[in-house]
């Protein structure tokens, strides 16, 4: 049933995944994106009709055909997978990046080695100061998802926003800030010219099993609006395309950390 | 009667050929990838295997890169890492970096 929603190239890609589980995951992921986007067009666009392209850095985007009879919706989306969960984030008018990770995901490499290799010095210091290995591990995963979400929102690929060129700072009591390393004068690497700090973040725990980080471009108008229950006007649904759709934000399935 | 003579001449290469990595490098990469992704026994990984198709996510990828850096004594920058799609790509890059380091 889900296979019918996919384009021929999506089917081909899904079937080229190694093993049934990965194949099913790939099909489900495309089905989720298509059905969700469709709903955000008030179902005026059939899930099957969406076409996609990649920006020059490989970030998937909707391709709207220039056709007078169809409206374009300023929809942005981003997807993230773990072996047990797929997340699809949708926004209107603003780029979005989303990343999810299993809380218990144990990197094979030592946390601080990974951090030293890929994170900024201040992030390494932050992690190194955490005495309990479990707590340190959790903070690593949180930082990882937040940094991933930013890179994905920016849409310039991993090399366009190297992890060691920006720091995510978790400020006590609901603050997540990003701070970009000041450009070193001798550094002629222009790929980091476009690292910006005007991004908002949300970090949540899903079902006590996953961390989810979301990053969207900072809309100066909305940051003045009153304190909603959720930042960014975020709503979370538990969805099985065509079968189930439950609003879970505001329940204990979604615990905001940010 | 005309005679035809054929001479073979070694041509001078005006372009650099990027050689495919040695089999042992490819094998080493396969082992590191298999371990990182905890692939079930019997999963076929070959030089042509694509990381995306093996289910490697971004955290797997950086760990694989770190594993390769440690195993081969090299440093891989983000731009080069981003271009790696297959095991063969990784092996080729490794040998290039090893050569550059030695020179």
Short mmCIF file of N, CA and C in Angstrom, two decimals, chain A residues 18 21-22 83 102 105-108, chain B residues 29-45 51 54-57 59-61 63-64:
data_model
loop_
_atom_site.label_atom_id
_atom_site.label_comp_id
_atom_site.label_asym_id
_atom_site.label_seq_id
_atom_site.Cartn_x
_atom_site.Cartn_y
_atom_site.Cartn_z
N UNK A 18 19.93 -2.54 2.08
CA UNK A 18 20.41 -3.86 2.44
C UNK A 18 19.52 -4.53 3.48
N UNK A 21 14.43 -4.97 6.63
CA UNK A 21 14.11 -3.94 7.63
C UNK A 21 14.45 -2.56 7.10
N UNK A 22 15.63 -2.44 6.50
CA UNK A 22 16.03 -1.13 5.95
C UNK A 22 15.13 -0.75 4.77
N UNK A 83 16.58 3.25 14.03
CA UNK A 83 16.10 1.93 13.63
C UNK A 83 14.68 1.70 14.10
N UNK A 102 18.29 7.42 19.41
CA UNK A 102 17.91 6.61 20.57
C UNK A 102 18.75 7.07 21.76
N UNK A 105 21.64 4.86 22.52
CA UNK A 105 22.60 4.59 21.45
C UNK A 105 24.01 4.69 21.99
N UNK A 106 24.73 3.58 21.92
CA UNK A 106 26.09 3.60 22.49
C UNK A 106 27.11 3.70 21.36
N UNK A 107 27.71 4.86 21.22
CA UNK A 107 28.76 4.94 20.21
C UNK A 107 29.86 3.93 20.53
N UNK A 108 30.43 3.37 19.47
CA UNK A 108 31.50 2.39 19.67
C UNK A 108 32.75 3.09 20.19
N UNK B 29 38.75 -1.83 5.12
CA UNK B 29 37.60 -0.91 5.23
C UNK B 29 36.33 -1.70 5.48
N UNK B 30 36.14 -2.77 4.72
CA UNK B 30 34.94 -3.61 4.90
C UNK B 30 34.82 -4.09 6.35
N UNK B 31 35.93 -4.53 6.91
CA UNK B 31 35.89 -5.03 8.29
C UNK B 31 35.52 -3.95 9.28
N UNK B 32 36.08 -2.76 9.09
CA UNK B 32 35.78 -1.65 10.00
C UNK B 32 34.30 -1.28 9.89
N UNK B 33 33.79 -1.27 8.68
CA UNK B 33 32.39 -0.92 8.47
C UNK B 33 31.47 -1.97 9.08
N UNK B 34 31.82 -3.23 8.83
CA UNK B 34 31.00 -4.34 9.37
C UNK B 34 30.89 -4.24 10.87
N UNK B 35 32.05 -3.94 11.50
CA UNK B 35 32.08 -3.86 12.96
C UNK B 35 31.25 -2.68 13.46
N UNK B 36 31.43 -1.54 12.84
CA UNK B 36 30.74 -0.33 13.30
C UNK B 36 29.23 -0.50 13.16
N UNK B 37 28.79 -1.05 12.04
CA UNK B 37 27.36 -1.15 11.80
C UNK B 37 26.77 -2.42 12.40
N UNK B 38 27.61 -3.25 13.01
CA UNK B 38 27.16 -4.50 13.62
C UNK B 38 26.27 -5.27 12.66
N UNK B 39 26.78 -5.44 11.45
CA UNK B 39 25.97 -6.11 10.43
C UNK B 39 25.88 -7.59 10.73
N UNK B 40 24.74 -8.18 10.45
CA UNK B 40 24.61 -9.63 10.70
C UNK B 40 25.63 -10.42 9.89
N UNK B 41 26.05 -11.56 10.46
CA UNK B 41 27.00 -12.41 9.74
C UNK B 41 26.42 -12.79 8.39
N UNK B 42 27.26 -12.84 7.44
CA UNK B 42 26.78 -13.22 6.12
C UNK B 42 26.34 -12.04 5.28
N UNK B 43 26.32 -10.83 5.89
CA UNK B 43 26.01 -9.65 5.08
C UNK B 43 27.15 -9.44 4.11
N UNK B 44 26.79 -9.33 2.85
CA UNK B 44 27.86 -9.15 1.86
C UNK B 44 28.26 -7.69 1.81
N UNK B 45 29.51 -7.42 2.15
CA UNK B 45 30.02 -6.06 1.91
C UNK B 45 31.12 -6.19 0.89
N UNK B 51 27.37 3.12 1.57
CA UNK B 51 27.14 3.31 3.01
C UNK B 51 25.68 3.58 3.31
N UNK B 54 23.67 0.53 3.47
CA UNK B 54 23.96 -0.34 4.61
C UNK B 54 23.30 0.19 5.87
N UNK B 55 22.65 1.34 5.76
CA UNK B 55 21.93 1.89 6.91
C UNK B 55 22.82 2.71 7.84
N UNK B 56 23.95 3.19 7.31
CA UNK B 56 24.83 4.01 8.16
C UNK B 56 24.23 5.40 8.30
N UNK B 57 24.03 5.86 9.54
CA UNK B 57 23.56 7.23 9.71
C UNK B 57 24.77 8.12 10.00
N UNK B 59 26.06 9.45 12.67
CA UNK B 59 26.93 9.08 13.79
C UNK B 59 27.78 7.86 13.41
N UNK B 60 27.16 6.90 12.72
CA UNK B 60 27.93 5.74 12.22
C UNK B 60 29.04 6.22 11.31
N UNK B 61 28.68 7.15 10.43
CA UNK B 61 29.65 7.61 9.44
C UNK B 61 30.86 8.24 10.12
N UNK B 63 31.95 7.72 13.08
CA UNK B 63 32.70 6.69 13.79
C UNK B 63 33.49 5.83 12.82
N UNK B 64 32.91 5.56 11.67
CA UNK B 64 33.65 4.79 10.66
C UNK B 64 34.87 5.60 10.21
#
